[in-house]
Amino acid sequence: MSDKYKNTDYDHKSVEKKWQEVWNKEGTYRAEISKAINKHYNLFMFPYPSAEGLHAGHAFSSTGSDVYGRYMRMNAKNVFQPMGYDSFGIHPENYALKTGEHPTTMLGRTIKHYENQFRSLGHGYDWSKTVTTSDPDYYRWTQWLFIKMFEKGLAYKKKAEVNFCPSCKTVLADEQVISGLCERCDSEVVKKELEQWFFKITDYAERLLNGLNEIDWSQRVVKAQREWIGKSGGMIIKFKKEDSDGEIEVFTTRPDTLNAVTFLATSRMYEEGSKEKEGKFTGGYAISPLDGRKIPIWDVNYVAPGYGTGIIMGVPAHDERDMEFAKKYQIDIIQKEPDESLWQELEKQKIGRKQTNYHLRDWLVSRQRYWGTPIPMISCPKCGWVSMPEEDLPLVLPTISDYKPEGTGRGPLANHPEYYKTKCPKCGGDAERETDVMDTFVDSSWYFLRYPSVGLNDVPFNGEITKNWLPVDLYFGGAEHSVLHLMYARFVTMVLYDLKLTHFEEPFKKFFAHGLMIKDGAKMSKSRGNVVNPDEYISKYGADTLRLYLMFMGPMDGYPDFRDTGIEAMQRFVFRLWRLFNSKTEENNDPKVDIKMHQTIKKVTEDIEQYHYNTAISAVMEYVNMLYEYKPTRKNLEVLALLLAPFTPHLCEEVWNNILGNKESIHLASWPKYDPKLTQENKTVIIIQINGKVRSQLEVEAKLGQNKEEIEKLASSDPKIEEYLHGKDIQNLIFVPGKIINFVLNA
Ligand code: ANZ
Ligand code: ZN
């Protein structure tokens, strides 16, 4: 063991910088793309570079993904962990408008900063395989994808009433309208009739639904996708009009309630997000097919056009919305029990026909903005819509300065004849390019296919490489993408499968939805002034302390609370680790320590596999306590370094090389194995309280749990507890053997 560390404090700045340079130089995290045996494709959702840099939420979630990737690498997996930038779209464009720069200039700066931050966090990305969606080398293939969609009849243009945000001056997909308001700026969304491009995702509704049974995803995300697809089995029922030969068809999931219908309602007054039910009697009547009753026809605001037939049968007795409406307008209410036999009856008499409906709508992919992938379509007066020849791609987005949206219903490119005036690829006559650009979700719908093939310029993704590396083994990302990005990526993958370009229908075998980090008990926001800038914390405490603290705060899928006092306590723990690694080792110690070591390996292994990083770290802390008490063997320290390597990669690399004297990177070393004979437990859990409030817990040998002094010692060195004790006097200590230890502190 080297002497030079004795009594020296741990200098995170020089250690972290040194190892980041070494990893970069030696390509420690480069995947061997050509050698795909035992592969693990570890993907994290790439960010929008639409601010000066990453925020602490990114640091939290990306560390969660990195820990898993590092763990898999130490388990002999050939890990591929890339990073890139979702750099087109309204988020970066708005940010550029704010800073008064052209998006290209702005992104040149911010992307560099994002990359430096990812590096300074110590993440093990393969930087030789990065994608930037606004780069022509990338978006030429997004355009290629659009053309494939068009050729397959899955891209079409139609006049549609669309959601329009007057403040963002653009069209929004249904998913981007949250109870009538724009998801980005909260302005009230209005309806506009515009010609729009759509992708026919509805053709895939049933497959998108069935595929959910095949994948291992966070259950809340699966549930959100099911609901978004919204399959319902129902019936279309025909009503005759009273005064003409006309017929009205309604869609219902409850034909068994037809005997209690008292009105029909059309969608003619439909409004998005309105709460109060409104309506107007049309003056017309229909005839109930069951008993010939006269049924008034109303126009109402709560029936949506474009779902079912856009007309409903109102059954106040069995439907709450209809009841509310009927009461308000004094429409009859008939109390009759539902009649199951009507399902058969109505079909037999040809009054009704069974129909399956989906809530899923076609994906609106055109945007009247500037900063997006240009749509490679040409409108010819003779030939109609013609796609560009593939060999002419990329269709480069021109650099223009008047890119601010005007809200006229046409994008800024429509002011640039030098861009849109062209010739028809079919007949050679005068024609015009589409001036809308694509929704950013098209860019991100296929980026995971590009990563392993980055550098190949003649194909979007190489067949052999794709066969070897896809699907993604673990996708780590935010639950807010449950229905947009994750649905679109699945859809696009299925289309490519049908085109025989991929061998799988589901792109992400596993998806883990991480939680959201908060600060001092509240959501982070600029107005609250509680936004955590990871750079400051890395500089003050080091990336390892930050990583360890982020992973220790709470469950990865919860709402962990970031507190400055917490990270300070974690820094003291990191120093404690450092002193331990630098202490003298023994050749043999108490057999208890060996048992604890094997139990810790088991616990950390099992916890990491379930992303329970916080409890894995707690187990390591208990082990550290024991090593302080009994003096470690060299083996004990080796195991400690290995178990912590995914969490504190720099410190462990330093220890591995310069204290334990190994030659290769700890991150390429093997994960420790435990001996099952040594891990059988006889344990109790001691609850640790501060002033009667539960603050942490200890898992200890049953016998040890009876010992007041020992438990006091262990409990006070738990960083969560240390944080409370720091600088305070203990007035009283209450100990219930085997159960509770309560520190009573003065105020
Ligand atoms: C009569 C009835 C009686 C209904 C009852 C429900 C309960 P899901 O499951 O979402 O498919 N509906 C049909 N078309 C609609 C539209 N365009 N806008 C708003 N509501 C519409 O729900 C289908 C049910 O929602 C249909 O069944 C219809 O109301 C209503 F006790 O018909 B029901
Ligand atoms: Zn033509």
Coordinates of C-alpha atoms in Angstrom, one line a residue, residues 90 162-165 168-173 176 184 192 194 196 364 366-369:
I90 CA -39.7 24.1 -30.7
V162 CA -56.2 21.2 -35.6
N163 CA -55.2 22.5 -32.2
F164 CA -53.4 25.8 -32.6
C165 CA -51.5 27.6 -29.9
C168 CA -46.3 29.3 -29.7
K169 CA -47.8 30.0 -33.2
T170 CA -48.0 26.4 -34.1
V171 CA -50.1 23.3 -34.4
L172 CA -50.1 20.9 -31.5
A173 CA -50.8 17.2 -31.5
Q176 CA -49.8 18.2 -26.4
R184 CA -45.7 24.3 -23.1
K192 CA -57.9 26.1 -37.0
L194 CA -55.3 23.6 -42.0
Q196 CA -51.6 18.9 -42.4
L364 CA -50.1 14.9 -36.8
S366 CA -46.3 18.7 -39.7
R367 CA -45.3 21.9 -37.9
Q368 CA -45.5 25.5 -39.2
R369 CA -42.2 26.4 -37.7

